[in-house]
Short mmCIF file of C-alpha atoms in Angstrom, two decimals:
data_model
loop_
_atom_site.label_atom_id
_atom_site.label_comp_id
_atom_site.label_asym_id
_atom_site.label_seq_id
_atom_site.Cartn_x
_atom_site.Cartn_y
_atom_site.Cartn_z
CA UNK M 21 -10.70 198.69 -41.13
CA UNK M 22 -7.44 197.33 -39.40
CA UNK M 23 -7.79 193.76 -37.98
CA UNK M 24 -5.89 192.78 -35.01
CA UNK M 25 -5.76 189.16 -33.29
CA UNK M 26 -8.58 190.67 -30.95
CA UNK M 27 -9.87 193.77 -32.03
CA UNK M 28 -11.03 195.62 -35.29
CA UNK M 29 -11.08 199.17 -35.94
CA UNK M 30 -13.72 200.29 -38.28
CA UNK M 31 -15.79 203.60 -39.11
CA UNK M 32 -18.60 204.41 -36.75
CA UNK M 33 -22.20 204.16 -37.46
CA UNK M 34 -25.64 205.12 -36.15
CA UNK M 35 -26.25 201.32 -35.37
CA UNK M 36 -23.20 202.01 -32.75
CA UNK M 37 -25.17 204.13 -30.55
CA UNK M 38 -26.45 201.92 -27.91
CA UNK M 39 -22.92 200.38 -27.52
CA UNK M 40 -21.03 203.70 -27.66
CA UNK M 41 -23.52 204.76 -24.53
CA UNK M 42 -22.57 201.67 -22.81
CA UNK M 43 -18.98 202.82 -22.80
CA UNK M 44 -19.17 206.49 -22.58
CA UNK M 45 -22.00 206.50 -20.33
CA UNK M 46 -19.96 204.29 -17.99
CA UNK M 47 -18.36 206.58 -14.86
CA UNK M 48 -15.54 203.72 -14.50
CA UNK M 49 -14.54 203.51 -18.12
CA UNK M 50 -14.28 207.63 -18.31
CA UNK M 51 -12.92 208.50 -14.85
CA UNK M 52 -9.35 209.53 -16.31
CA UNK M 53 -11.17 211.23 -19.56
CA UNK M 54 -12.03 214.82 -19.70
CA UNK M 55 -15.55 214.26 -19.79
CA UNK M 56 -18.83 213.18 -17.43
CA UNK M 57 -20.64 210.09 -18.75
CA UNK M 58 -22.20 210.90 -21.76
CA UNK M 59 -26.12 210.60 -22.73
CA UNK M 60 -27.23 208.34 -25.66
CA UNK M 61 -27.90 211.74 -27.40
CA UNK M 62 -24.57 212.62 -27.02
CA UNK M 63 -23.27 209.44 -27.94
CA UNK M 64 -25.48 209.81 -31.33
CA UNK M 65 -24.12 213.44 -31.41
CA UNK M 66 -20.38 212.13 -31.49
CA UNK M 67 -21.35 209.56 -34.27
CA UNK M 68 -22.75 211.82 -36.37
CA UNK M 69 -19.64 214.16 -36.18
CA UNK M 70 -17.43 211.05 -36.59
CA UNK M 71 -19.45 210.44 -40.22
CA UNK M 72 -19.37 213.73 -41.53
CA UNK M 73 -15.27 213.58 -40.70
CA UNK M 74 -15.03 210.48 -42.52
CA UNK M 75 -16.60 211.92 -45.79
CA UNK M 76 -14.29 215.34 -45.45
CA UNK M 77 -11.34 215.98 -47.84
CA UNK M 78 -8.87 215.91 -46.91
CA UNK M 79 -9.63 213.96 -43.76
CA UNK M 80 -8.31 214.89 -40.81
CA UNK M 81 -9.75 213.14 -37.73
CA UNK M 82 -10.35 209.30 -37.43
CA UNK M 83 -12.88 208.54 -35.15
CA UNK M 84 -13.29 204.91 -35.21
CA UNK M 85 -15.15 201.84 -33.50
CA UNK M 86 -12.77 199.18 -31.75
CA UNK M 87 -15.15 196.04 -32.16
CA UNK M 88 -14.90 192.56 -30.65
CA UNK M 89 -17.29 189.83 -31.70
CA UNK M 90 -18.77 192.63 -34.16
CA UNK M 91 -19.78 194.95 -31.14
CA UNK M 92 -18.43 198.28 -30.20
CA UNK M 93 -16.06 198.03 -26.99
CA UNK M 94 -14.28 201.28 -26.94
CA UNK M 95 -13.27 203.92 -29.56
CA UNK M 96 -9.96 205.06 -31.18
CA UNK M 97 -9.30 208.59 -32.24
CA UNK M 98 -6.21 209.90 -34.37
CA UNK M 99 -6.78 213.87 -35.06
CA UNK M 100 -3.93 215.14 -37.40
CA UNK M 101 -2.17 218.56 -35.96
CA UNK M 102 -1.72 221.78 -37.33
CA UNK M 103 1.67 220.22 -38.98
CA UNK M 104 0.04 217.14 -40.57
CA UNK M 105 3.50 215.32 -40.21
CA UNK M 106 2.07 214.76 -36.64
CA UNK M 107 -1.02 213.64 -34.96
CA UNK M 108 -2.61 213.25 -31.40
CA UNK M 109 -4.25 209.75 -30.71
CA UNK M 110 -6.74 209.09 -27.85
CA UNK M 111 -8.34 205.74 -26.94
CA UNK M 112 -10.98 204.26 -24.70
CA UNK M 113 -12.36 200.68 -23.47
CA UNK M 114 -14.99 199.89 -21.90
CA UNK M 115 -13.65 198.91 -18.09
CA UNK M 116 -14.86 195.44 -17.99
CA UNK M 117 -12.55 194.56 -20.75
CA UNK M 118 -9.22 195.72 -18.90
CA UNK M 119 -6.62 193.42 -17.98
CA UNK M 120 -7.16 191.17 -21.10
CA UNK M 121 -4.57 192.92 -23.49
CA UNK M 122 -7.25 194.85 -25.70
CA UNK M 123 -5.80 198.48 -24.91
CA UNK M 124 -2.21 197.60 -25.98
CA UNK M 125 -3.85 195.98 -29.40
CA UNK M 126 -6.21 199.02 -29.76
CA UNK M 127 -3.07 201.24 -29.39
CA UNK M 128 -0.86 199.36 -31.67
CA UNK M 129 -3.51 199.41 -34.32
CA UNK M 130 -3.89 203.03 -33.94
CA UNK M 131 -0.37 203.30 -34.56
CA UNK M 132 -0.56 201.19 -37.74
CA UNK M 133 -3.17 203.13 -39.04
CA UNK M 134 -1.09 206.65 -38.04
CA UNK M 135 2.57 205.32 -39.64
CA UNK M 136 1.79 202.26 -42.23
CA UNK M 137 -1.55 204.00 -43.77
CA UNK M 138 -0.86 207.62 -43.64
CA UNK M 139 2.72 207.94 -43.31
CA UNK M 140 3.04 210.33 -40.24
CA UNK M 141 6.41 210.74 -38.68
CA UNK M 142 5.22 211.64 -35.24
CA UNK M 143 2.27 210.30 -33.02
CA UNK M 144 1.62 211.58 -29.26
CA UNK M 145 -0.97 211.35 -26.86
CA UNK M 146 -1.72 213.00 -23.39
CA UNK M 147 -3.23 211.01 -20.17
CA UNK M 148 -4.34 212.31 -17.06
CA UNK M 149 -1.35 212.21 -14.36
CA UNK M 150 -3.23 209.93 -12.17
CA UNK M 151 -3.89 207.18 -15.37
CA UNK M 152 -1.11 204.69 -14.48
CA UNK M 153 -2.70 202.00 -16.40
CA UNK M 154 -2.51 204.22 -19.54
CA UNK M 155 0.81 204.91 -19.18
CA UNK M 156 1.96 201.24 -18.80
CA UNK M 157 0.24 200.81 -22.11
CA UNK M 158 1.80 203.68 -23.93
CA UNK M 159 5.22 203.05 -22.63
CA UNK M 160 5.12 199.38 -23.75
CA UNK M 161 4.26 200.52 -27.20
CA UNK M 162 7.56 202.55 -27.17
CA UNK M 163 5.77 205.83 -26.77
CA UNK M 164 8.40 208.15 -24.72
CA UNK M 165 7.28 210.32 -21.91
CA UNK M 166 7.82 214.34 -22.96
CA UNK M 167 6.71 216.13 -19.85
CA UNK M 168 3.67 217.50 -18.24
CA UNK M 169 1.33 220.02 -20.01
CA UNK M 170 -0.19 222.36 -16.92
CA UNK M 171 -3.79 222.90 -16.84
CA UNK M 172 -4.15 221.21 -20.23
CA UNK M 173 -7.94 220.39 -19.86
CA UNK M 174 -10.75 221.77 -18.33
CA UNK M 175 -12.87 218.98 -16.97
CA UNK M 176 -15.99 220.47 -16.05
CA UNK M 177 -14.95 220.88 -12.45
CA UNK M 178 -11.50 221.39 -12.47
CA UNK M 179 -8.42 222.14 -14.52
CA UNK M 180 -6.27 219.06 -15.04
CA UNK M 181 -2.66 218.50 -16.15
CA UNK M 182 -2.01 216.07 -18.81
CA UNK M 183 1.22 213.90 -19.47
CA UNK M 184 2.09 213.67 -23.00
CA UNK M 185 3.94 210.54 -24.71
CA UNK M 186 5.07 210.35 -28.17
CA UNK M 187 6.41 208.20 -30.56
CA UNK M 188 8.39 208.79 -33.90
CA UNK M 189 8.06 206.43 -37.13
CA UNK M 190 11.66 205.29 -37.08
CA UNK M 191 11.08 204.54 -33.41
CA UNK M 192 7.94 202.21 -33.74
CA UNK M 193 7.96 198.28 -35.24
CA UNK M 194 4.78 196.55 -35.25
CA UNK M 195 4.37 193.80 -32.19
CA UNK M 196 5.65 190.09 -33.02
CA UNK M 197 2.43 187.67 -33.46
CA UNK M 198 2.12 185.72 -30.76
CA UNK M 199 3.51 182.08 -31.27
CA UNK M 200 0.44 179.43 -31.76
CA UNK M 201 -0.17 176.82 -29.56
CA UNK M 202 1.67 174.39 -32.07
CA UNK M 203 4.85 176.70 -32.03
CA UNK M 204 4.92 176.41 -27.87
CA UNK M 205 4.81 172.81 -27.89
CA UNK M 206 2.20 172.81 -25.44
CA UNK M 207 4.46 175.39 -22.83
CA UNK M 208 2.69 178.16 -21.39
CA UNK M 209 3.68 181.48 -23.18
CA UNK M 210 1.45 183.45 -20.89
CA UNK M 211 2.85 187.18 -19.70
CA UNK M 212 1.13 189.43 -17.04
CA UNK M 213 -1.50 191.75 -18.85
CA UNK M 214 -1.45 195.61 -18.21
CA UNK M 215 -4.67 197.14 -17.01
CA UNK M 216 -5.94 199.02 -20.04
CA UNK M 217 -7.54 202.59 -20.30
CA UNK M 218 -7.41 205.74 -22.45
CA UNK M 219 -5.22 208.67 -22.32
CA UNK M 220 -6.78 211.42 -21.40
#
């Protein structure tokens, strides 16, 4: 379990089925992902697969719930590559929560898992070329755009390119904690929020 200021990353359970269906069954939330909205049965199958992955040794896939106030509001995935110093990440957040800084925190929690816990040397993610919000979130975390992967994914309707971003262990540093109201002496420290969504 990894806890941030707004979100917690934790293992998925069968109790998350309804919340996961609310996220993955929503057309707006998955519009840039590689799949169409998923059914409840598909979400249950995904949870069962994630629970099986959690028991596999050595573990290679971390499919996790992104929870807010105890409820799943998104997902985070880290999968080790064939060369285990590297992993690919992906994340999703229900579209009703975009623009509140949650996607940025979700990404930082994934990077913490990869670099601090798993001691990886490289983490990368791929996004739709049309997903400017995902590009902004990854860029803000220090992930470097590496280039276009042509015909990377079949969406069920057409081939889709992806834009790859990556970050190395010596390029990443955890975000500084936000100052408290007392530390700012009542002054506003608000900054523009970035719309958040998933690489994919």
